[in-house]
Short mmCIF file of C-alpha atoms in Angstrom, two decimals:
data_model
loop_
_atom_site.label_atom_id
_atom_site.label_comp_id
_atom_site.label_asym_id
_atom_site.label_seq_id
_atom_site.Cartn_x
_atom_site.Cartn_y
_atom_site.Cartn_z
CA UNK A 1 -0.21 0.00 -0.07
CA UNK A 2 1.06 3.57 -0.43
CA UNK A 3 1.43 5.88 2.64
CA UNK A 4 -1.76 7.71 1.44
CA UNK A 5 -3.69 4.59 2.37
CA UNK A 6 -1.93 4.26 5.77
CA UNK A 7 -4.12 5.01 8.77
CA UNK A 8 -2.66 7.47 11.17
CA UNK A 9 -1.63 4.55 13.41
CA UNK A 10 0.14 2.87 10.52
CA UNK A 11 2.14 6.03 9.76
CA UNK A 12 3.14 6.31 13.43
CA UNK A 13 4.00 2.69 13.81
CA UNK A 14 6.01 2.57 10.64
CA UNK A 15 8.24 5.52 11.90
CA UNK A 16 8.49 3.85 15.14
CA UNK A 17 9.57 0.60 13.66
CA UNK A 18 12.34 1.98 11.70
CA UNK A 19 13.56 4.13 14.51
CA UNK A 20 13.50 1.32 16.97
CA UNK A 21 15.40 -0.84 14.43
CA UNK A 22 17.81 1.89 13.80
CA UNK A 23 17.42 1.32 10.16
CA UNK A 24 18.47 4.64 8.10
CA UNK A 25 15.62 5.49 5.93
CA UNK A 26 15.48 9.29 5.50
CA UNK A 27 13.60 9.54 2.51
CA UNK A 28 10.96 7.22 4.04
CA UNK A 29 10.68 9.55 7.11
CA UNK A 30 10.38 12.62 4.78
CA UNK A 31 7.61 10.77 3.09
CA UNK A 32 5.99 10.05 6.44
CA UNK A 33 6.16 13.54 7.43
CA UNK A 34 4.72 14.84 4.26
CA UNK A 35 1.91 12.39 4.70
CA UNK A 36 1.19 12.74 8.38
CA UNK A 37 1.47 16.63 8.76
CA UNK A 38 -1.87 17.58 7.13
CA UNK A 39 -3.68 14.47 8.65
CA UNK A 40 -2.70 15.19 12.27
CA UNK A 41 -6.45 15.69 13.39
CA UNK A 42 -6.63 11.72 12.67
CA UNK A 43 -3.82 11.06 14.94
CA UNK A 44 -4.52 10.01 18.79
CA UNK A 45 -2.30 10.76 21.62
CA UNK A 46 -0.23 7.58 21.22
CA UNK A 47 0.24 8.43 17.29
CA UNK A 48 1.39 11.88 18.29
CA UNK A 49 3.94 10.36 20.93
CA UNK A 50 5.21 7.59 18.86
CA UNK A 51 5.66 9.79 15.65
CA UNK A 52 7.60 12.43 17.47
CA UNK A 53 9.71 9.82 19.38
CA UNK A 54 10.43 8.16 15.98
CA UNK A 55 11.69 11.15 14.39
CA UNK A 56 13.75 12.29 17.24
CA UNK A 57 15.25 8.86 17.84
CA UNK A 58 16.17 8.58 14.01
CA UNK A 59 17.62 12.07 14.04
CA UNK A 60 15.74 13.13 11.02
CA UNK A 61 15.00 16.91 10.85
CA UNK A 62 11.06 17.56 10.59
CA UNK A 63 10.62 20.99 12.35
CA UNK A 64 7.39 21.47 10.19
CA UNK A 65 5.97 18.27 11.50
CA UNK A 66 7.10 18.98 15.20
CA UNK A 67 5.36 22.37 14.85
CA UNK A 68 2.31 20.86 13.52
CA UNK A 69 2.23 18.03 16.17
CA UNK A 70 2.53 20.71 18.91
CA UNK A 71 -0.12 22.75 17.60
CA UNK A 72 -2.58 19.99 17.22
CA UNK A 73 -1.81 17.95 20.36
CA UNK A 74 -1.59 20.87 22.71
CA UNK A 75 -5.48 21.35 23.03
CA UNK A 76 -5.70 17.47 23.35
CA UNK A 77 -3.12 16.90 26.34
CA UNK A 78 -5.82 15.70 28.65
CA UNK A 79 -6.17 12.65 26.62
CA UNK A 80 -2.46 11.73 26.97
CA UNK A 81 -1.46 9.34 29.53
CA UNK A 82 1.85 9.94 31.54
CA UNK A 83 3.94 7.95 29.15
CA UNK A 84 2.63 9.79 25.99
CA UNK A 85 3.22 13.09 27.80
CA UNK A 86 6.84 11.91 28.57
CA UNK A 87 7.61 10.71 25.29
CA UNK A 88 6.40 13.95 23.62
CA UNK A 89 8.43 15.96 25.97
CA UNK A 90 11.45 13.93 25.47
CA UNK A 91 11.08 14.07 21.64
CA UNK A 92 10.73 17.52 21.35
CA UNK A 93 13.53 18.17 23.47
CA UNK A 94 16.03 15.51 21.82
CA UNK A 95 14.89 17.02 18.30
CA UNK A 96 15.75 20.42 19.74
CA UNK A 97 12.63 21.92 18.60
CA UNK A 98 11.62 24.89 20.44
CA UNK A 99 8.00 24.42 21.79
CA UNK A 100 7.62 26.60 24.96
CA UNK A 101 3.77 26.72 24.69
CA UNK A 102 3.64 22.92 24.35
CA UNK A 103 5.97 22.43 27.27
CA UNK A 104 4.12 24.73 29.31
CA UNK A 105 0.77 23.00 28.55
CA UNK A 106 2.32 19.58 29.21
CA UNK A 107 3.57 20.91 32.64
CA UNK A 108 0.28 22.17 33.43
CA UNK A 109 -1.30 18.94 32.51
CA UNK A 110 1.14 16.89 34.29
CA UNK A 111 1.30 18.76 37.69
CA UNK A 112 -2.27 17.81 39.01
CA UNK A 113 -1.38 14.04 38.24
CA UNK A 114 1.63 14.02 40.55
#
């Protein structure tokens, strides 16, 4: 199947699998970013976290994707479990993508859960 036929979960899982296996696949990651970015409304909290984690782990620059994830995920942080919050924060920090608003929102979401 073509990436356009992948579900949001399949896009996230594909990126996660290649990053986990440490397989260099820059062109694939770029294609996933291009496909995922306009479809982020379809993503759930785990898809956001896994996609951000995969790009950070694979060290594939994708600032536009990260910025779009931050914008789409921030109002939905209440749906994130602690691991999704942590993995998303780690990914943005590791990818060195400035996301002050997202980090502040994650801190505000996490604080009452402590």
